[in-house]
């Protein structure tokens, strides 16, 4: 079962991603966009194994990607 992060924890994880990975969040979001079409946890696993990310960072990136994609659909 996946762990649920609060909004504050999500924002804190996103803020740390550039420092921990050397890449900006926008770059990671492009990587997800260009990556395989998978379900949420599969995308998290893909980021972890293909890009050697920690679980929390991978989950925060995928969650942010889904939030932004949903916001685009509402416009």
PDB file of N, CA and C in Angstrom, residues 1-58:
ATOM      1  N   UNK A   1       0.844  -1.172   0.000  1.00  0.00           N
ATOM      2  CA  UNK A   1       0.000   0.000   0.000  1.00  0.00           C
ATOM      3  C   UNK A   1       0.892   1.240   0.000  1.00  0.00           C
ATOM      4  N   UNK A   2       0.498   2.220  -0.783  1.00  0.00           N
ATOM      5  CA  UNK A   2       1.321   3.411  -0.887  1.00  0.00           C
ATOM      6  C   UNK A   2       1.107   4.349   0.297  1.00  0.00           C
ATOM      7  N   UNK A   3       2.115   5.064   0.586  1.00  0.00           N
ATOM      8  CA  UNK A   3       2.124   6.018   1.677  1.00  0.00           C
ATOM      9  C   UNK A   3       1.485   7.325   1.190  1.00  0.00           C
ATOM     10  N   UNK A   4       0.669   7.971   2.013  1.00  0.00           N
ATOM     11  CA  UNK A   4       0.017   9.220   1.640  1.00  0.00           C
ATOM     12  C   UNK A   4       0.749  10.367   2.319  1.00  0.00           C
ATOM     13  N   UNK A   5       1.157  11.347   1.510  1.00  0.00           N
ATOM     14  CA  UNK A   5       1.848  12.517   2.028  1.00  0.00           C
ATOM     15  C   UNK A   5       0.873  13.678   2.169  1.00  0.00           C
ATOM     16  N   UNK A   6       1.068  14.495   3.189  1.00  0.00           N
ATOM     17  CA  UNK A   6       0.282  15.712   3.322  1.00  0.00           C
ATOM     18  C   UNK A   6       0.722  16.688   2.237  1.00  0.00           C
ATOM     19  N   UNK A   7      -0.074  17.714   2.007  1.00  0.00           N
ATOM     20  CA  UNK A   7       0.279  18.744   1.022  1.00  0.00           C
ATOM     21  C   UNK A   7       1.596  19.415   1.401  1.00  0.00           C
ATOM     22  N   UNK A   8       1.790  19.660   2.675  1.00  0.00           N
ATOM     23  CA  UNK A   8       3.033  20.282   3.137  1.00  0.00           C
ATOM     24  C   UNK A   8       4.247  19.377   2.864  1.00  0.00           C
ATOM     25  N   UNK A   9       4.104  18.094   3.169  1.00  0.00           N
ATOM     26  CA  UNK A   9       5.182  17.151   2.910  1.00  0.00           C
ATOM     27  C   UNK A   9       5.473  17.072   1.417  1.00  0.00           C
ATOM     28  N   UNK A  10       4.421  17.066   0.611  1.00  0.00           N
ATOM     29  CA  UNK A  10       4.590  17.035  -0.848  1.00  0.00           C
ATOM     30  C   UNK A  10       5.402  18.246  -1.310  1.00  0.00           C
ATOM     31  N   UNK A  11       5.044  19.431  -0.845  1.00  0.00           N
ATOM     32  CA  UNK A  11       5.761  20.656  -1.233  1.00  0.00           C
ATOM     33  C   UNK A  11       7.220  20.618  -0.753  1.00  0.00           C
ATOM     34  N   UNK A  12       7.436  20.121   0.443  1.00  0.00           N
ATOM     35  CA  UNK A  12       8.811  20.012   0.959  1.00  0.00           C
ATOM     36  C   UNK A  12       9.653  19.040   0.125  1.00  0.00           C
ATOM     37  N   UNK A  13       9.048  17.918  -0.249  1.00  0.00           N
ATOM     38  CA  UNK A  13       9.764  16.966  -1.096  1.00  0.00           C
ATOM     39  C   UNK A  13      10.111  17.591  -2.441  1.00  0.00           C
ATOM     40  N   UNK A  14       9.150  18.284  -3.048  1.00  0.00           N
ATOM     41  CA  UNK A  14       9.409  18.938  -4.331  1.00  0.00           C
ATOM     42  C   UNK A  14      10.539  19.964  -4.217  1.00  0.00           C
ATOM     43  N   UNK A  15      10.546  20.701  -3.136  1.00  0.00           N
ATOM     44  CA  UNK A  15      11.571  21.732  -2.943  1.00  0.00           C
ATOM     45  C   UNK A  15      12.966  21.114  -2.827  1.00  0.00           C
ATOM     46  N   UNK A  16      13.061  19.902  -2.302  1.00  0.00           N
ATOM     47  CA  UNK A  16      14.364  19.253  -2.108  1.00  0.00           C
ATOM     48  C   UNK A  16      14.857  18.496  -3.339  1.00  0.00           C
ATOM     49  N   UNK A  17      13.981  18.218  -4.282  1.00  0.00           N
ATOM     50  CA  UNK A  17      14.356  17.405  -5.437  1.00  0.00           C
ATOM     51  C   UNK A  17      15.544  17.978  -6.210  1.00  0.00           C
ATOM     52  N   UNK A  18      15.579  19.273  -6.540  1.00  0.00           N
ATOM     53  CA  UNK A  18      16.743  19.790  -7.275  1.00  0.00           C
ATOM     54  C   UNK A  18      18.060  19.585  -6.525  1.00  0.00           C
ATOM     55  N   UNK A  19      18.038  19.802  -5.234  1.00  0.00           N
ATOM     56  CA  UNK A  19      19.256  19.618  -4.428  1.00  0.00           C
ATOM     57  C   UNK A  19      19.685  18.151  -4.388  1.00  0.00           C
ATOM     58  N   UNK A  20      18.725  17.262  -4.228  1.00  0.00           N
ATOM     59  CA  UNK A  20      19.035  15.836  -4.068  1.00  0.00           C
ATOM     60  C   UNK A  20      19.343  15.131  -5.389  1.00  0.00           C
ATOM     61  N   UNK A  21      18.772  15.615  -6.488  1.00  0.00           N
ATOM     62  CA  UNK A  21      18.922  14.909  -7.764  1.00  0.00           C
ATOM     63  C   UNK A  21      19.788  15.652  -8.771  1.00  0.00           C
ATOM     64  N   UNK A  22      19.977  16.954  -8.561  1.00  0.00           N
ATOM     65  CA  UNK A  22      20.734  17.738  -9.525  1.00  0.00           C
ATOM     66  C   UNK A  22      19.914  18.149 -10.733  1.00  0.00           C
ATOM     67  N   UNK A  23      18.623  17.881 -10.709  1.00  0.00           N
ATOM     68  CA  UNK A  23      17.720  18.231 -11.812  1.00  0.00           C
ATOM     69  C   UNK A  23      16.504  18.958 -11.256  1.00  0.00           C
ATOM     70  N   UNK A  24      16.013  19.929 -12.014  1.00  0.00           N
ATOM     71  CA  UNK A  24      14.835  20.682 -11.614  1.00  0.00           C
ATOM     72  C   UNK A  24      13.575  19.822 -11.747  1.00  0.00           C
ATOM     73  N   UNK A  25      12.552  20.184 -10.989  1.00  0.00           N
ATOM     74  CA  UNK A  25      11.289  19.451 -11.031  1.00  0.00           C
ATOM     75  C   UNK A  25      10.718  19.472 -12.448  1.00  0.00           C
ATOM     76  N   UNK A  26      10.784  20.612 -13.128  1.00  0.00           N
ATOM     77  CA  UNK A  26      10.258  20.707 -14.498  1.00  0.00           C
ATOM     78  C   UNK A  26      10.932  19.691 -15.418  1.00  0.00           C
ATOM     79  N   UNK A  27      12.216  19.461 -15.222  1.00  0.00           N
ATOM     80  CA  UNK A  27      12.944  18.474 -16.012  1.00  0.00           C
ATOM     81  C   UNK A  27      12.417  17.067 -15.731  1.00  0.00           C
ATOM     82  N   UNK A  28      12.178  16.778 -14.462  1.00  0.00           N
ATOM     83  CA  UNK A  28      11.620  15.472 -14.100  1.00  0.00           C
ATOM     84  C   UNK A  28      10.218  15.298 -14.678  1.00  0.00           C
ATOM     85  N   UNK A  29       9.422  16.357 -14.682  1.00  0.00           N
ATOM     86  CA  UNK A  29       8.070  16.264 -15.234  1.00  0.00           C
ATOM     87  C   UNK A  29       8.116  15.968 -16.735  1.00  0.00           C
ATOM     88  N   UNK A  30       9.082  16.563 -17.442  1.00  0.00           N
ATOM     89  CA  UNK A  30       9.269  16.245 -18.867  1.00  0.00           C
ATOM     90  C   UNK A  30       9.675  14.783 -19.035  1.00  0.00           C
ATOM     91  N   UNK A  31      10.527  14.292 -18.153  1.00  0.00           N
ATOM     92  CA  UNK A  31      10.954  12.888 -18.211  1.00  0.00           C
ATOM     93  C   UNK A  31       9.752  11.966 -18.060  1.00  0.00           C
ATOM     94  N   UNK A  32       8.868  12.288 -17.135  1.00  0.00           N
ATOM     95  CA  UNK A  32       7.662  11.472 -16.930  1.00  0.00           C
ATOM     96  C   UNK A  32       6.765  11.557 -18.165  1.00  0.00           C
ATOM     97  N   UNK A  33       6.601  12.760 -18.701  1.00  0.00           N
ATOM     98  CA  UNK A  33       5.761  12.957 -19.899  1.00  0.00           C
ATOM     99  C   UNK A  33       6.266  12.107 -21.062  1.00  0.00           C
ATOM    100  N   UNK A  34       7.567  12.025 -21.210  1.00  0.00           N
ATOM    101  CA  UNK A  34       8.176  11.290 -22.319  1.00  0.00           C
ATOM    102  C   UNK A  34       8.351   9.796 -22.012  1.00  0.00           C
ATOM    103  N   UNK A  35       8.128   9.421 -20.765  1.00  0.00           N
ATOM    104  CA  UNK A  35       8.315   8.036 -20.348  1.00  0.00           C
ATOM    105  C   UNK A  35       7.137   7.156 -20.705  1.00  0.00           C
ATOM    106  N   UNK A  36       7.186   5.919 -20.265  1.00  0.00           N
ATOM    107  CA  UNK A  36       6.121   4.961 -20.588  1.00  0.00           C
ATOM    108  C   UNK A  36       4.802   5.321 -19.911  1.00  0.00           C
ATOM    109  N   UNK A  37       3.710   4.982 -20.590  1.00  0.00           N
ATOM    110  CA  UNK A  37       2.364   5.213 -20.053  1.00  0.00           C
ATOM    111  C   UNK A  37       2.045   4.085 -19.072  1.00  0.00           C
ATOM    112  N   UNK A  38       2.167   4.384 -17.804  1.00  0.00           N
ATOM    113  CA  UNK A  38       1.968   3.396 -16.749  1.00  0.00           C
ATOM    114  C   UNK A  38       1.004   3.942 -15.710  1.00  0.00           C
ATOM    115  N   UNK A  39       0.574   3.083 -14.807  1.00  0.00           N
ATOM    116  CA  UNK A  39      -0.234   3.521 -13.665  1.00  0.00           C
ATOM    117  C   UNK A  39       0.673   4.190 -12.639  1.00  0.00           C
ATOM    118  N   UNK A  40       0.056   4.868 -11.673  1.00  0.00           N
ATOM    119  CA  UNK A  40       0.776   5.688 -10.702  1.00  0.00           C
ATOM    120  C   UNK A  40       1.953   4.949 -10.062  1.00  0.00           C
ATOM    121  N   UNK A  41       1.681   3.851  -9.382  1.00  0.00           N
ATOM    122  CA  UNK A  41       2.752   3.139  -8.665  1.00  0.00           C
ATOM    123  C   UNK A  41       3.786   2.556  -9.622  1.00  0.00           C
ATOM    124  N   UNK A  42       3.346   2.187 -10.829  1.00  0.00           N
ATOM    125  CA  UNK A  42       4.296   1.694 -11.829  1.00  0.00           C
ATOM    126  C   UNK A  42       5.237   2.808 -12.280  1.00  0.00           C
ATOM    127  N   UNK A  43       4.701   4.031 -12.414  1.00  0.00           N
ATOM    128  CA  UNK A  43       5.538   5.181 -12.770  1.00  0.00           C
ATOM    129  C   UNK A  43       6.547   5.469 -11.655  1.00  0.00           C
ATOM    130  N   UNK A  44       6.081   5.387 -10.419  1.00  0.00           N
ATOM    131  CA  UNK A  44       6.981   5.594  -9.276  1.00  0.00           C
ATOM    132  C   UNK A  44       8.105   4.570  -9.330  1.00  0.00           C
ATOM    133  N   UNK A  45       7.758   3.320  -9.539  1.00  0.00           N
ATOM    134  CA  UNK A  45       8.750   2.252  -9.616  1.00  0.00           C
ATOM    135  C   UNK A  45       9.704   2.482 -10.791  1.00  0.00           C
ATOM    136  N   UNK A  46       9.176   2.903 -11.931  1.00  0.00           N
ATOM    137  CA  UNK A  46      10.008   3.188 -13.104  1.00  0.00           C
ATOM    138  C   UNK A  46      11.032   4.279 -12.781  1.00  0.00           C
ATOM    139  N   UNK A  47      10.576   5.386 -12.172  1.00  0.00           N
ATOM    140  CA  UNK A  47      11.510   6.454 -11.810  1.00  0.00           C
ATOM    141  C   UNK A  47      12.570   5.946 -10.838  1.00  0.00           C
ATOM    142  N   UNK A  48      12.159   5.165  -9.861  1.00  0.00           N
ATOM    143  CA  UNK A  48      13.109   4.646  -8.868  1.00  0.00           C
ATOM    144  C   UNK A  48      14.181   3.785  -9.518  1.00  0.00           C
ATOM    145  N   UNK A  49      13.771   2.894 -10.408  1.00  0.00           N
ATOM    146  CA  UNK A  49      14.720   1.939 -10.974  1.00  0.00           C
ATOM    147  C   UNK A  49      15.493   2.491 -12.164  1.00  0.00           C
ATOM    148  N   UNK A  50      14.844   3.260 -13.016  1.00  0.00           N
ATOM    149  CA  UNK A  50      15.519   3.800 -14.199  1.00  0.00           C
ATOM    150  C   UNK A  50      16.384   5.017 -13.875  1.00  0.00           C
ATOM    151  N   UNK A  51      15.983   5.785 -12.863  1.00  0.00           N
ATOM    152  CA  UNK A  51      16.669   7.043 -12.567  1.00  0.00           C
ATOM    153  C   UNK A  51      17.239   7.094 -11.152  1.00  0.00           C
ATOM    154  N   UNK A  52      17.155   5.969 -10.445  1.00  0.00           N
ATOM    155  CA  UNK A  52      17.762   5.840  -9.117  1.00  0.00           C
ATOM    156  C   UNK A  52      17.277   6.895  -8.121  1.00  0.00           C
ATOM    157  N   UNK A  53      15.976   7.132  -8.121  1.00  0.00           N
ATOM    158  CA  UNK A  53      15.392   8.105  -7.187  1.00  0.00           C
ATOM    159  C   UNK A  53      14.896   7.408  -5.926  1.00  0.00           C
ATOM    160  N   UNK A  54      14.877   8.154  -4.838  1.00  0.00           N
ATOM    161  CA  UNK A  54      14.278   7.667  -3.596  1.00  0.00           C
ATOM    162  C   UNK A  54      12.763   7.578  -3.793  1.00  0.00           C
ATOM    163  N   UNK A  55      12.124   6.694  -3.046  1.00  0.00           N
ATOM    164  CA  UNK A  55      10.685   6.493  -3.172  1.00  0.00           C
ATOM    165  C   UNK A  55       9.914   7.801  -3.000  1.00  0.00           C
ATOM    166  N   UNK A  56      10.209   8.561  -1.956  1.00  0.00           N
ATOM    167  CA  UNK A  56       9.474   9.802  -1.686  1.00  0.00           C
ATOM    168  C   UNK A  56       9.609  10.805  -2.813  1.00  0.00           C
ATOM    169  N   UNK A  57      10.802  10.944  -3.363  1.00  0.00           N
ATOM    170  CA  UNK A  57      11.000  11.886  -4.468  1.00  0.00           C
ATOM    171  C   UNK A  57      10.258  11.421  -5.719  1.00  0.00           C
ATOM    172  N   UNK A  58      10.351  10.143  -6.023  1.00  0.00           N
ATOM    173  CA  UNK A  58       9.652   9.608  -7.192  1.00  0.00           C
ATOM    174  C   UNK A  58       8.149   9.786  -7.057  1.00  0.00           C
TER     175      UNK A  58
END
